[in-house]
Short mmCIF file of C-alpha atoms in Angstrom, two decimals:
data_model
loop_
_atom_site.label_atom_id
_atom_site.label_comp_id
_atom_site.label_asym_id
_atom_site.label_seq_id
_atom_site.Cartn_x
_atom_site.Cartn_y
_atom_site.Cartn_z
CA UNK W 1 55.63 11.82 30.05
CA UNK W 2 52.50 9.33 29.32
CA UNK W 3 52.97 5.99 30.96
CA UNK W 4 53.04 4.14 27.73
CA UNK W 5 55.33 6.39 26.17
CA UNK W 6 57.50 5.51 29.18
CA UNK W 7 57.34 2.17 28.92
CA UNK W 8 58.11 2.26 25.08
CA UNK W 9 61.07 4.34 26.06
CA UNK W 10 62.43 1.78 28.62
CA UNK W 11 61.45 -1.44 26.99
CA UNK W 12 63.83 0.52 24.02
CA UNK W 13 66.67 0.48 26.88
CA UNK W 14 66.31 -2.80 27.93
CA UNK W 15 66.43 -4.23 24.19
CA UNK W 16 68.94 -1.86 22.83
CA UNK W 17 71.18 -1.95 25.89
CA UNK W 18 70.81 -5.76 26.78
CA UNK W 19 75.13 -5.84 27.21
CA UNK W 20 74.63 -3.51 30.29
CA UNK W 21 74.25 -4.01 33.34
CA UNK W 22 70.98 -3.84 35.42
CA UNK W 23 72.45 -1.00 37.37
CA UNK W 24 73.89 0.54 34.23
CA UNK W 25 70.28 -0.07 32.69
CA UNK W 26 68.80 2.00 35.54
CA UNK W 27 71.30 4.99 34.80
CA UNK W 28 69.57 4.86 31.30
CA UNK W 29 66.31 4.88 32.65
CA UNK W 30 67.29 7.75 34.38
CA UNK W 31 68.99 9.71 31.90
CA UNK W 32 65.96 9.47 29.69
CA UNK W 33 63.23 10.35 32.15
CA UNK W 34 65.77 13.59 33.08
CA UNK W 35 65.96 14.45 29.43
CA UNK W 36 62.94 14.36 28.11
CA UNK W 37 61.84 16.30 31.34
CA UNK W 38 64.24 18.61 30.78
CA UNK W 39 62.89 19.23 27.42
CA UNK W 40 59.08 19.48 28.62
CA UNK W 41 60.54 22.41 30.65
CA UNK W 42 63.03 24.25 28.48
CA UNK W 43 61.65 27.31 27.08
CA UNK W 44 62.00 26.46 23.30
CA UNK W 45 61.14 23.45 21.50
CA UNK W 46 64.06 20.42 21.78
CA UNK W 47 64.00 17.39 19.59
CA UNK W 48 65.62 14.42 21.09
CA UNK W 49 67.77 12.55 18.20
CA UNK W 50 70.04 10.18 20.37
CA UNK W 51 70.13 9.18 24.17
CA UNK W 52 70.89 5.24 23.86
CA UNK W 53 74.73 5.51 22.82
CA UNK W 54 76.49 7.62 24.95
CA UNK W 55 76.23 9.34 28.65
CA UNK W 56 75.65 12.91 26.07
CA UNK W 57 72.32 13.12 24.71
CA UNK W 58 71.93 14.42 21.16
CA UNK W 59 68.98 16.95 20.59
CA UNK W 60 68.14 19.31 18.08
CA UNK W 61 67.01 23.11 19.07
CA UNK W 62 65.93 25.37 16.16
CA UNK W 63 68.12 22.50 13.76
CA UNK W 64 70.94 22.79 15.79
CA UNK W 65 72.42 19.40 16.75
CA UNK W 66 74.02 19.60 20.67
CA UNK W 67 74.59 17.28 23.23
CA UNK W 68 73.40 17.88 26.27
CA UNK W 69 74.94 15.75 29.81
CA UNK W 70 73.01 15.60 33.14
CA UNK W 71 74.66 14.89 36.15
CA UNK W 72 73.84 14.43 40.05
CA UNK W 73 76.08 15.50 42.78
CA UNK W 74 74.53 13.27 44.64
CA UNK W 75 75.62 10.27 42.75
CA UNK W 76 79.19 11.25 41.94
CA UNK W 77 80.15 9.59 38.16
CA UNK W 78 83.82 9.70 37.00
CA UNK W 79 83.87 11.20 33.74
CA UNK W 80 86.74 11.95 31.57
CA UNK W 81 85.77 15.32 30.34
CA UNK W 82 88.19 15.32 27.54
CA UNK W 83 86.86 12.73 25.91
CA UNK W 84 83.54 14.42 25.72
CA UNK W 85 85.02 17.02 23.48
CA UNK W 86 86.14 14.32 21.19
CA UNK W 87 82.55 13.26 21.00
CA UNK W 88 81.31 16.44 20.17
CA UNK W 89 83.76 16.70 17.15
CA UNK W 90 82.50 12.86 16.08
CA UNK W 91 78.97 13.84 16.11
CA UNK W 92 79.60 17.50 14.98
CA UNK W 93 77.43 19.06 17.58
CA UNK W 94 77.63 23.11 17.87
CA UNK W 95 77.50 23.15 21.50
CA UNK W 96 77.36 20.44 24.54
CA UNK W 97 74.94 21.64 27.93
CA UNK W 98 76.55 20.62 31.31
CA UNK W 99 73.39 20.23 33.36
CA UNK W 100 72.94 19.24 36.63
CA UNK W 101 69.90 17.51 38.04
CA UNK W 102 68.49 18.38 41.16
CA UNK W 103 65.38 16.48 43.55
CA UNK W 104 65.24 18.99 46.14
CA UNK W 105 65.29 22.96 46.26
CA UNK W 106 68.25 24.58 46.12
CA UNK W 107 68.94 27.42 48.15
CA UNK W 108 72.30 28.39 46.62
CA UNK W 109 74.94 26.89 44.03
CA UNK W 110 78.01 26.80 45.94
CA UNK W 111 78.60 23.17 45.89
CA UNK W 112 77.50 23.36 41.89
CA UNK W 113 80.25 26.70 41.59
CA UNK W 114 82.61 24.83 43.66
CA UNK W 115 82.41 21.20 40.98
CA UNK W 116 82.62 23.69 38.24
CA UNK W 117 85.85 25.23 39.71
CA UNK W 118 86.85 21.75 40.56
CA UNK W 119 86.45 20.05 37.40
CA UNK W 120 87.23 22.78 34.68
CA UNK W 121 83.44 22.34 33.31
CA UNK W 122 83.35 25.88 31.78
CA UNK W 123 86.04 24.77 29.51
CA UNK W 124 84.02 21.88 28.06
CA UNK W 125 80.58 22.61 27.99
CA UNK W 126 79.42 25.69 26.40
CA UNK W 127 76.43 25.88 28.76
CA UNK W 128 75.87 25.11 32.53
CA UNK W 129 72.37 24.90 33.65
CA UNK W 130 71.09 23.88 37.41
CA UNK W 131 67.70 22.11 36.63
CA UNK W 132 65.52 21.04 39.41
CA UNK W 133 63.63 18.00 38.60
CA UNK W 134 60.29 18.01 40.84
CA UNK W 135 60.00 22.06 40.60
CA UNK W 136 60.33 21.77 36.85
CA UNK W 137 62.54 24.82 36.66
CA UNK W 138 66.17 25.12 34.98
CA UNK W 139 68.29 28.16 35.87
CA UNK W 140 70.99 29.21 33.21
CA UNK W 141 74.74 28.72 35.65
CA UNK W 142 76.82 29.82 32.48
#
């Protein structure tokens, strides 16, 4: 991502999000910079529609809306996973990726296998991916 497209992005986070917290305004920043990563590396064109509003990022693949929700085990967030499939009724999107972010290499998915277990996530998400941010690679979990 360009620098100045970057700082468009964010300065759109900051103005958009001004009830937010700071911290909650880094999380943003965050989620954005994973996303449209994630979508420099996926292996067919995404559109990004919506990442502002919600924790579940609207895109658009071959003009099919989804939602798409990156997560770090790293930095555990309580979700309520029901709720998410409430949201993807509301916004009618065919499917809704589970993805989970990754800095360093990952020599095995236990842990990710383990949270899936865990947490029910096959039930919710109708795909599971393991992306890993600084190799630029995304491997297909479910």
């Amino acid at each position: 991502m360009e620098l100045a497209v970057f700082q468009e992005l964010t300065q759109e986070i900051t103005s958009e999000c001004f009830y937010m917290t700071e911290s909650q305004q880094e999380e943003k920043v965050i989620q954005m910079i994973d996303l449209h990563h994630f979508a420099e590396c996926y292996q067919s064109p995404i559109s990004i529609l919506n990442y502002i509003q919600h924790p579940i990022n609207i895109v658009e693949e071959n003009g099919v809306k989804k939602g798409i929700l990156f997560y770090n085990l790293n930095h555990t967030t309580p979700y309520d996973w029901n709720a998410f499939e409430e949201f993807k009724r509301q916004k009618q999107l065919k499917e809704v990726w589970f993805v989970f972010v990754e800095e360093d290499t990952v020599s095995n998915t236990f842990r990710h296998k383990d949270f899936i277990a865990e947490n029910s996530i096959e039930i919710f998400y109708d795909r599971i991916f393991l992306f890993n941010f600084f190799q630029s690679t995304i491997h297909i979990l479910k």
